[in-house]
């Protein structure tokens, strides 16, 4: 039995926590916090909060007092200013009775650690409510991989002490995305495995989606419709402020939309000839091959048609009968 089979057999049922049921979270009053760029905020972000709340209320017996979408501040990685992103989040949740926009993070003069954001809202909520409140961090499963990932300068995005405090004092609600394996990440990471009782992996089987902000930005830049991906008022705000119309240099939208690019240097595409040629002026064009006579062409066509007919007649002997599908069963 290989490692993947062992992990698959030891993985918990979907929508349940990754440990034996405990009393640390059952029946607690909790708040949900998610930190991100929200560039722009989409229905996928709101749906993540709703699914996490549904799981906590119906499965764990918790009372969710509120949800907070903490907007990250401006940095070299952000494409849209924090002012616009905060306004879009406020617009997206204007009719929601329990989710609100958080401006603490984006109002800081310099970027702050997300564990500091958790501490801030933990303190504020505790002052607001008489009973104890536990702030849980909610995110997609791709963020779980980022917890243990290393930046290009070989420094971790989250250090060991921050991960320990996040899991020990707060907790993590992870919404599983496609092409991710959070159970494997937890199993193979010592710190996550140690505190796995405070990690809850859930799935949205009602409305599974893989909507990414980069794809929405690509569609907006191209003038394509994003209706039913974003709130109508958010779309109106984007149009009024002319956002996402220019192509940013650091946005990897081509790879996200499935467009491959040429990596070989000094290659250009000639519009007149629709051929790829090298960008060198002194390169000589190779001569065209000599044209064959009419008798040679006729002989070649005869040989090709004969071979094709032979192949077709041979394949007829191995013809597969038509398949008839009834429900999920396939009959021949």
mmCIF file of C-alpha atoms in Angstrom:
data_model
loop_
_atom_site.group_PDB
_atom_site.id
_atom_site.type_symbol
_atom_site.label_atom_id
_atom_site.label_comp_id
_atom_site.label_asym_id
_atom_site.label_seq_id
_atom_site.Cartn_x
_atom_site.Cartn_y
_atom_site.Cartn_z
ATOM 1 C CA UNK A 1 0.000 0.000 0.000
ATOM 2 C CA UNK A 2 1.495 3.357 -1.027
ATOM 3 C CA UNK A 3 1.385 6.650 0.870
ATOM 4 C CA UNK A 4 -1.521 8.085 -1.133
ATOM 5 C CA UNK A 5 -3.696 5.069 -0.319
ATOM 6 C CA UNK A 6 -2.854 5.378 3.375
ATOM 7 C CA UNK A 7 -3.784 9.074 3.346
ATOM 8 C CA UNK A 8 -7.006 8.417 1.418
ATOM 9 C CA UNK A 9 -8.119 5.755 3.884
ATOM 10 C CA UNK A 10 -7.290 7.922 6.886
ATOM 11 C CA UNK A 11 -8.998 11.043 5.486
ATOM 12 C CA UNK A 12 -12.192 12.078 7.303
ATOM 13 C CA UNK A 13 -15.604 12.312 5.637
ATOM 14 C CA UNK A 14 -16.244 15.497 3.708
ATOM 15 C CA UNK A 15 -17.621 18.342 5.773
ATOM 16 C CA UNK A 16 -16.299 16.990 9.069
ATOM 17 C CA UNK A 17 -13.331 18.067 11.133
ATOM 18 C CA UNK A 18 -9.999 16.339 10.777
ATOM 19 C CA UNK A 19 -9.973 14.758 14.223
ATOM 20 C CA UNK A 20 -12.172 13.025 16.740
ATOM 21 C CA UNK A 21 -15.169 15.208 17.662
ATOM 22 C CA UNK A 22 -14.206 17.400 20.602
ATOM 23 C CA UNK A 23 -15.854 20.003 22.765
ATOM 24 C CA UNK A 24 -13.417 22.842 22.075
ATOM 25 C CA UNK A 25 -15.586 24.332 19.327
ATOM 26 C CA UNK A 26 -18.998 22.706 19.746
ATOM 27 C CA UNK A 27 -21.575 25.210 20.935
ATOM 28 C CA UNK A 28 -19.162 28.169 20.956
ATOM 29 C CA UNK A 29 -19.873 31.699 19.806
ATOM 30 C CA UNK A 30 -17.568 32.340 16.870
ATOM 31 C CA UNK A 31 -16.741 34.961 14.263
ATOM 32 C CA UNK A 32 -15.337 34.289 10.804
ATOM 33 C CA UNK A 33 -12.433 36.281 9.391
ATOM 34 C CA UNK A 34 -10.905 36.152 5.931
ATOM 35 C CA UNK A 35 -7.976 38.302 4.817
ATOM 36 C CA UNK A 36 -7.393 38.929 1.137
ATOM 37 C CA UNK A 37 -7.022 41.329 -1.745
ATOM 38 C CA UNK A 38 -10.652 40.890 -2.896
ATOM 39 C CA UNK A 39 -9.646 42.256 -6.275
ATOM 40 C CA UNK A 40 -12.546 42.232 -7.029
ATOM 41 C CA UNK A 41 -14.858 40.651 -4.410
ATOM 42 C CA UNK A 42 -16.934 37.951 -6.072
ATOM 43 C CA UNK A 43 -19.825 35.697 -5.201
ATOM 44 C CA UNK A 44 -17.243 32.969 -4.517
ATOM 45 C CA UNK A 45 -15.935 34.947 -1.531
ATOM 46 C CA UNK A 46 -19.424 35.423 -0.111
ATOM 47 C CA UNK A 47 -20.321 31.812 -0.752
ATOM 48 C CA UNK A 48 -17.252 30.698 1.223
ATOM 49 C CA UNK A 49 -18.553 32.571 4.260
ATOM 50 C CA UNK A 50 -22.057 31.162 3.867
ATOM 51 C CA UNK A 51 -20.837 27.579 3.569
ATOM 52 C CA UNK A 52 -18.569 27.944 6.613
ATOM 53 C CA UNK A 53 -21.407 29.441 8.644
ATOM 54 C CA UNK A 54 -23.791 26.685 7.585
ATOM 55 C CA UNK A 55 -21.286 24.028 8.673
ATOM 56 C CA UNK A 56 -20.603 25.636 12.043
ATOM 57 C CA UNK A 57 -24.274 26.167 12.866
ATOM 58 C CA UNK A 58 -25.724 22.901 11.604
ATOM 59 C CA UNK A 59 -22.854 20.500 12.314
ATOM 60 C CA UNK A 60 -20.973 22.015 15.243
ATOM 61 C CA UNK A 61 -23.850 23.777 16.987
ATOM 62 C CA UNK A 62 -22.017 27.104 17.032
ATOM 63 C CA UNK A 63 -23.482 30.570 16.971
ATOM 64 C CA UNK A 64 -21.799 32.719 14.335
ATOM 65 C CA UNK A 65 -21.984 36.326 15.469
ATOM 66 C CA UNK A 66 -20.473 37.913 12.351
ATOM 67 C CA UNK A 67 -18.161 37.547 9.380
ATOM 68 C CA UNK A 68 -15.392 39.975 8.452
ATOM 69 C CA UNK A 69 -13.790 40.421 5.032
ATOM 70 C CA UNK A 70 -10.491 42.108 5.885
ATOM 71 C CA UNK A 71 -9.173 44.022 2.882
ATOM 72 C CA UNK A 72 -5.387 43.918 2.497
ATOM 73 C CA UNK A 73 -3.459 47.139 2.161
ATOM 74 C CA UNK A 74 -1.660 48.436 -0.896
ATOM 75 C CA UNK A 75 1.572 46.706 -1.861
ATOM 76 C CA UNK A 76 3.609 45.883 -4.930
ATOM 77 C CA UNK A 77 1.368 42.850 -5.524
ATOM 78 C CA UNK A 78 -1.947 44.726 -5.494
ATOM 79 C CA UNK A 79 -3.358 45.862 -8.813
ATOM 80 C CA UNK A 80 -6.221 48.018 -7.536
ATOM 81 C CA UNK A 81 -5.926 50.548 -4.732
ATOM 82 C CA UNK A 82 -7.174 49.611 -1.287
ATOM 83 C CA UNK A 83 -9.666 52.472 -1.441
ATOM 84 C CA UNK A 84 -11.452 50.914 -4.421
ATOM 85 C CA UNK A 85 -11.217 47.351 -3.099
ATOM 86 C CA UNK A 86 -12.651 48.349 0.282
ATOM 87 C CA UNK A 87 -15.483 50.225 -1.391
ATOM 88 C CA UNK A 88 -16.289 47.196 -3.569
ATOM 89 C CA UNK A 89 -16.376 44.879 -0.537
ATOM 90 C CA UNK A 90 -18.661 47.315 1.284
ATOM 91 C CA UNK A 91 -20.899 47.366 -1.771
ATOM 92 C CA UNK A 92 -20.939 43.567 -2.061
ATOM 93 C CA UNK A 93 -22.041 43.046 1.570
ATOM 94 C CA UNK A 94 -24.335 46.060 1.902
ATOM 95 C CA UNK A 95 -27.453 43.841 2.110
ATOM 96 C CA UNK A 96 -25.875 41.073 4.185
ATOM 97 C CA UNK A 97 -26.967 40.998 7.814
ATOM 98 C CA UNK A 98 -23.887 39.261 9.226
ATOM 99 C CA UNK A 99 -20.898 39.858 6.897
ATOM 100 C CA UNK A 100 -19.113 43.209 6.909
ATOM 101 C CA UNK A 101 -15.997 44.776 5.408
ATOM 102 C CA UNK A 102 -12.943 45.174 7.627
ATOM 103 C CA UNK A 103 -10.765 48.248 7.062
ATOM 104 C CA UNK A 104 -8.200 47.779 9.848
ATOM 105 C CA UNK A 105 -5.660 46.008 7.648
ATOM 106 C CA UNK A 106 -5.840 48.338 4.661
ATOM 107 C CA UNK A 107 -5.666 51.469 6.833
ATOM 108 C CA UNK A 108 -2.206 50.565 8.137
ATOM 109 C CA UNK A 109 0.718 52.562 6.784
ATOM 110 C CA UNK A 110 2.704 49.388 6.115
ATOM 111 C CA UNK A 111 1.715 45.740 5.545
ATOM 112 C CA UNK A 112 1.036 43.787 8.728
ATOM 113 C CA UNK A 113 0.999 40.080 9.482
ATOM 114 C CA UNK A 114 -2.343 38.331 9.274
ATOM 115 C CA UNK A 115 -1.930 36.976 12.789
ATOM 116 C CA UNK A 116 -1.949 40.624 13.938
ATOM 117 C CA UNK A 117 -5.250 41.121 12.121
ATOM 118 C CA UNK A 118 -6.673 38.103 13.946
ATOM 119 C CA UNK A 119 -5.547 39.497 17.297
ATOM 120 C CA UNK A 120 -7.071 42.895 16.531
ATOM 121 C CA UNK A 121 -10.523 41.563 15.723
ATOM 122 C CA UNK A 122 -10.372 39.070 18.586
ATOM 123 C CA UNK A 123 -9.848 41.990 20.972
ATOM 124 C CA UNK A 124 -12.527 44.182 19.380
ATOM 125 C CA UNK A 125 -15.146 41.436 19.326
ATOM 126 C CA UNK A 126 -14.424 40.467 22.908
ATOM 127 C CA UNK A 127 -15.021 44.070 23.957
ATOM 128 C CA UNK A 128 -18.264 44.119 21.986
ATOM 129 C CA UNK A 129 -19.731 40.879 23.356
ATOM 130 C CA UNK A 130 -20.092 39.801 26.962
ATOM 131 C CA UNK A 131 -19.611 36.093 26.271
ATOM 132 C CA UNK A 132 -16.329 34.657 24.931
ATOM 133 C CA UNK A 133 -15.894 34.913 21.164
ATOM 134 C CA UNK A 134 -13.540 32.767 19.120
ATOM 135 C CA UNK A 135 -12.344 34.191 15.799
ATOM 136 C CA UNK A 136 -11.869 31.498 13.155
ATOM 137 C CA UNK A 137 -9.862 32.064 10.001
ATOM 138 C CA UNK A 138 -11.760 30.979 6.875
ATOM 139 C CA UNK A 139 -9.994 30.451 3.561
ATOM 140 C CA UNK A 140 -9.786 28.333 0.438
ATOM 141 C CA UNK A 141 -7.624 25.223 0.433
ATOM 142 C CA UNK A 142 -4.994 26.958 -1.699
ATOM 143 C CA UNK A 143 -4.279 29.224 1.283
ATOM 144 C CA UNK A 144 -3.559 26.158 3.399
ATOM 145 C CA UNK A 145 -0.667 25.377 1.051
ATOM 146 C CA UNK A 146 0.556 28.956 1.449
ATOM 147 C CA UNK A 147 0.788 28.503 5.210
ATOM 148 C CA UNK A 148 3.697 26.124 4.757
ATOM 149 C CA UNK A 149 5.100 27.542 1.509
ATOM 150 C CA UNK A 150 8.374 29.402 1.154
ATOM 151 C CA UNK A 151 8.902 32.697 -0.654
ATOM 152 C CA UNK A 152 11.598 33.160 -3.333
ATOM 153 C CA UNK A 153 13.909 34.627 -0.674
ATOM 154 C CA UNK A 154 13.506 31.333 1.252
ATOM 155 C CA UNK A 155 11.541 32.895 4.101
ATOM 156 C CA UNK A 156 8.199 31.294 5.021
ATOM 157 C CA UNK A 157 4.992 33.235 4.459
ATOM 158 C CA UNK A 158 3.905 32.158 7.942
ATOM 159 C CA UNK A 159 6.516 31.319 10.557
ATOM 160 C CA UNK A 160 6.165 28.388 12.925
ATOM 161 C CA UNK A 161 5.055 30.521 15.879
ATOM 162 C CA UNK A 162 2.324 32.230 13.841
ATOM 163 C CA UNK A 163 0.920 28.948 12.562
ATOM 164 C CA UNK A 164 0.929 27.547 16.089
ATOM 165 C CA UNK A 165 -0.936 30.578 17.443
ATOM 166 C CA UNK A 166 -3.405 30.523 14.558
ATOM 167 C CA UNK A 167 -4.312 26.889 15.119
ATOM 168 C CA UNK A 168 -4.012 26.778 18.896
ATOM 169 C CA UNK A 169 -5.928 29.940 19.812
ATOM 170 C CA UNK A 170 -8.220 30.434 16.828
ATOM 171 C CA UNK A 171 -8.808 27.662 14.317
ATOM 172 C CA UNK A 172 -9.052 27.202 10.576
ATOM 173 C CA UNK A 173 -12.041 26.595 8.307
ATOM 174 C CA UNK A 174 -10.800 25.403 4.906
ATOM 175 C CA UNK A 175 -13.087 25.275 1.883
ATOM 176 C CA UNK A 176 -11.747 22.638 -0.473
ATOM 177 C CA UNK A 177 -11.054 23.809 -4.014
ATOM 178 C CA UNK A 178 -10.564 21.748 -7.134
ATOM 179 C CA UNK A 179 -7.097 20.322 -7.810
ATOM 180 C CA UNK A 180 -6.079 20.741 -4.162
ATOM 181 C CA UNK A 181 -5.535 18.101 -1.488
ATOM 182 C CA UNK A 182 -5.765 19.709 1.962
ATOM 183 C CA UNK A 183 -5.833 16.351 3.757
ATOM 184 C CA UNK A 184 -2.488 15.470 2.162
ATOM 185 C CA UNK A 185 -1.009 18.846 3.116
ATOM 186 C CA UNK A 186 -2.070 18.383 6.723
ATOM 187 C CA UNK A 187 -0.791 14.818 6.851
ATOM 188 C CA UNK A 188 2.637 15.719 5.463
ATOM 189 C CA UNK A 189 3.178 18.883 7.568
ATOM 190 C CA UNK A 190 4.164 18.330 11.194
ATOM 191 C CA UNK A 191 2.763 21.569 12.610
ATOM 192 C CA UNK A 192 -0.581 21.130 10.834
ATOM 193 C CA UNK A 193 -0.755 17.496 11.868
ATOM 194 C CA UNK A 194 -0.080 18.426 15.490
ATOM 195 C CA UNK A 195 -3.021 20.843 15.638
ATOM 196 C CA UNK A 196 -5.306 19.161 13.135
ATOM 197 C CA UNK A 197 -8.141 19.075 15.691
ATOM 198 C CA UNK A 198 -8.585 22.805 15.040
ATOM 199 C CA UNK A 199 -8.607 22.467 11.239
ATOM 200 C CA UNK A 200 -11.955 21.859 9.576
ATOM 201 C CA UNK A 201 -12.031 20.963 5.880
ATOM 202 C CA UNK A 202 -15.421 21.427 4.235
ATOM 203 C CA UNK A 203 -16.810 21.312 0.713
ATOM 204 C CA UNK A 204 -19.537 23.300 -0.984
ATOM 205 C CA UNK A 205 -21.490 20.530 -2.654
ATOM 206 C CA UNK A 206 -24.456 22.853 -3.227
ATOM 207 C CA UNK A 207 -22.545 25.312 -5.399
ATOM 208 C CA UNK A 208 -18.996 24.113 -6.101
ATOM 209 C CA UNK A 209 -16.972 26.629 -8.064
ATOM 210 C CA UNK A 210 -13.428 27.523 -8.968
ATOM 211 C CA UNK A 211 -13.968 31.198 -9.725
ATOM 212 C CA UNK A 212 -10.679 33.090 -9.580
ATOM 213 C CA UNK A 213 -10.167 36.840 -9.425
ATOM 214 C CA UNK A 214 -7.559 36.687 -12.194
ATOM 215 C CA UNK A 215 -10.154 35.299 -14.608
ATOM 216 C CA UNK A 216 -12.626 38.017 -13.665
ATOM 217 C CA UNK A 217 -9.982 40.692 -14.235
ATOM 218 C CA UNK A 218 -9.203 39.158 -17.610
ATOM 219 C CA UNK A 219 -12.868 39.228 -18.614
ATOM 220 C CA UNK A 220 -13.245 42.838 -17.461
ATOM 221 C CA UNK A 221 -10.131 43.905 -19.345
ATOM 222 C CA UNK A 222 -11.495 42.311 -22.514
ATOM 223 C CA UNK A 223 -14.910 43.896 -22.079
ATOM 224 C CA UNK A 224 -16.633 40.547 -21.506
ATOM 225 C CA UNK A 225 -19.655 40.089 -19.256
ATOM 226 C CA UNK A 226 -19.101 39.181 -15.594
ATOM 227 C CA UNK A 227 -22.762 39.260 -14.635
ATOM 228 C CA UNK A 228 -23.662 36.599 -12.031
ATOM 229 C CA UNK A 229 -19.971 36.459 -11.093
ATOM 230 C CA UNK A 230 -20.053 39.779 -9.237
ATOM 231 C CA UNK A 231 -22.779 41.762 -7.536
ATOM 232 C CA UNK A 232 -24.528 44.119 -9.953
ATOM 233 C CA UNK A 233 -23.654 47.159 -7.840
ATOM 234 C CA UNK A 234 -20.006 46.064 -7.769
ATOM 235 C CA UNK A 235 -20.040 45.824 -11.566
ATOM 236 C CA UNK A 236 -21.555 49.308 -11.714
ATOM 237 C CA UNK A 237 -18.839 50.639 -9.405
ATOM 238 C CA UNK A 238 -16.149 49.053 -11.595
ATOM 239 C CA UNK A 239 -17.601 50.658 -14.721
ATOM 240 C CA UNK A 240 -18.016 54.059 -13.084
ATOM 241 C CA UNK A 241 -14.391 54.096 -11.944
ATOM 242 C CA UNK A 242 -13.019 52.472 -15.106
ATOM 243 C CA UNK A 243 -11.252 49.686 -13.201
ATOM 244 C CA UNK A 244 -9.463 46.665 -14.703
ATOM 245 C CA UNK A 245 -9.325 48.177 -18.200
ATOM 246 C CA UNK A 246 -5.562 48.221 -18.549
ATOM 247 C CA UNK A 247 -3.382 45.120 -18.707
ATOM 248 C CA UNK A 248 -1.046 45.039 -15.678
ATOM 249 C CA UNK A 249 2.479 43.853 -16.278
ATOM 250 C CA UNK A 250 2.494 41.434 -13.337
ATOM 251 C CA UNK A 251 -0.911 39.838 -13.978
ATOM 252 C CA UNK A 252 -0.542 36.286 -15.249
ATOM 253 C CA UNK A 253 -3.920 36.289 -16.958
ATOM 254 C CA UNK A 254 -2.710 34.537 -20.089
ATOM 255 C CA UNK A 255 -1.761 31.376 -18.241
ATOM 256 C CA UNK A 256 -4.957 31.560 -16.207
ATOM 257 C CA UNK A 257 -7.091 31.681 -19.328
ATOM 258 C CA UNK A 258 -5.246 28.839 -21.009
ATOM 259 C CA UNK A 259 -3.302 30.953 -23.524
ATOM 260 C CA UNK A 260 0.211 29.714 -24.161
ATOM 261 C CA UNK A 261 3.003 32.093 -25.088
ATOM 262 C CA UNK A 262 6.202 31.614 -27.045
ATOM 263 C CA UNK A 263 9.236 31.403 -24.802
ATOM 264 C CA UNK A 264 11.883 31.260 -27.534
ATOM 265 C CA UNK A 265 13.675 34.624 -27.904
ATOM 266 C CA UNK A 266 13.669 36.724 -31.065
ATOM 267 C CA UNK A 267 10.478 35.261 -32.475
ATOM 268 C CA UNK A 268 7.883 37.497 -34.082
ATOM 269 C CA UNK A 269 4.707 36.808 -35.979
ATOM 270 C CA UNK A 270 4.346 38.228 -39.473
ATOM 271 C CA UNK A 271 0.795 39.514 -40.016
ATOM 272 C CA UNK A 272 1.054 39.444 -43.796
ATOM 273 C CA UNK A 273 2.234 35.879 -44.137
ATOM 274 C CA UNK A 274 0.791 34.512 -40.824
ATOM 275 C CA UNK A 275 4.027 32.626 -40.303
ATOM 276 C CA UNK A 276 6.510 32.717 -37.427
ATOM 277 C CA UNK A 277 9.875 33.924 -38.568
ATOM 278 C CA UNK A 278 13.126 34.853 -36.828
ATOM 279 C CA UNK A 279 13.743 38.528 -36.182
ATOM 280 C CA UNK A 280 17.031 38.766 -38.070
ATOM 281 C CA UNK A 281 17.521 40.941 -41.141
ATOM 282 C CA UNK A 282 20.456 39.079 -42.670
ATOM 283 C CA UNK A 283 18.836 35.653 -42.600
ATOM 284 C CA UNK A 284 18.239 34.266 -46.068
ATOM 285 C CA UNK A 285 14.962 32.633 -46.955
ATOM 286 C CA UNK A 286 15.571 29.030 -48.070
ATOM 287 C CA UNK A 287 14.641 28.291 -51.688
ATOM 288 C CA UNK A 288 11.334 26.616 -52.420
ATOM 289 C CA UNK A 289 11.549 22.884 -53.236
ATOM 290 C CA UNK A 290 11.207 21.975 -56.915
ATOM 291 C CA UNK A 291 7.666 21.366 -58.155
ATOM 292 C CA UNK A 292 6.796 17.843 -59.176
ATOM 293 C CA UNK A 293 5.308 17.055 -62.545
ATOM 294 C CA UNK A 294 1.656 16.218 -63.129
ATOM 295 C CA UNK A 295 2.421 12.503 -63.630
ATOM 296 C CA UNK A 296 4.241 12.323 -60.275
ATOM 297 C CA UNK A 297 1.310 14.033 -58.514
ATOM 298 C CA UNK A 298 -1.191 11.619 -60.050
ATOM 299 C CA UNK A 299 0.924 8.630 -59.026
ATOM 300 C CA UNK A 300 1.210 9.972 -55.484
ATOM 301 C CA UNK A 301 -2.581 10.485 -55.232
ATOM 302 C CA UNK A 302 -3.162 6.915 -56.430
ATOM 303 C CA UNK A 303 -0.761 5.462 -53.827
ATOM 304 C CA UNK A 304 -2.365 7.521 -51.047
ATOM 305 C CA UNK A 305 -5.920 6.515 -51.957
ATOM 306 C CA UNK A 306 -4.905 2.837 -52.211
ATOM 307 C CA UNK A 307 -3.285 2.822 -48.767
ATOM 308 C CA UNK A 308 -6.268 4.638 -47.220
ATOM 309 C CA UNK A 309 -8.704 2.138 -48.708
ATOM 310 C CA UNK A 310 -6.649 -0.784 -47.397
ATOM 311 C CA UNK A 311 -6.561 0.666 -43.904
ATOM 312 C CA UNK A 312 -10.293 1.369 -43.927
ATOM 313 C CA UNK A 313 -11.148 -2.170 -45.061
ATOM 314 C CA UNK A 314 -8.909 -3.624 -42.366
ATOM 315 C CA UNK A 315 -10.512 -1.532 -39.639
ATOM 316 C CA UNK A 316 -14.003 -2.689 -40.629
ATOM 317 C CA UNK A 317 -13.195 -6.123 -39.242
ATOM 318 C CA UNK A 318 -12.594 -4.598 -35.797
ATOM 319 C CA UNK A 319 -15.597 -2.264 -35.764
ATOM 320 C CA UNK A 320 -16.905 -1.577 -32.255
ATOM 321 C CA UNK A 321 -20.673 -1.875 -31.847
ATOM 322 C CA UNK A 322 -22.580 1.235 -30.856
ATOM 323 C CA UNK A 323 -22.937 1.916 -27.131
ATOM 324 C CA UNK A 324 -26.324 2.534 -25.583
ATOM 325 C CA UNK A 325 -26.371 4.548 -22.354
ATOM 326 C CA UNK A 326 -29.154 3.917 -19.876
ATOM 327 C CA UNK A 327 -28.845 6.096 -16.768
ATOM 328 C CA UNK A 328 -25.258 5.608 -15.632
ATOM 329 C CA UNK A 329 -24.832 2.092 -17.065
ATOM 330 C CA UNK A 330 -23.296 1.553 -20.483
ATOM 331 C CA UNK A 331 -24.406 -1.410 -22.642
ATOM 332 C CA UNK A 332 -22.955 -2.622 -25.866
#
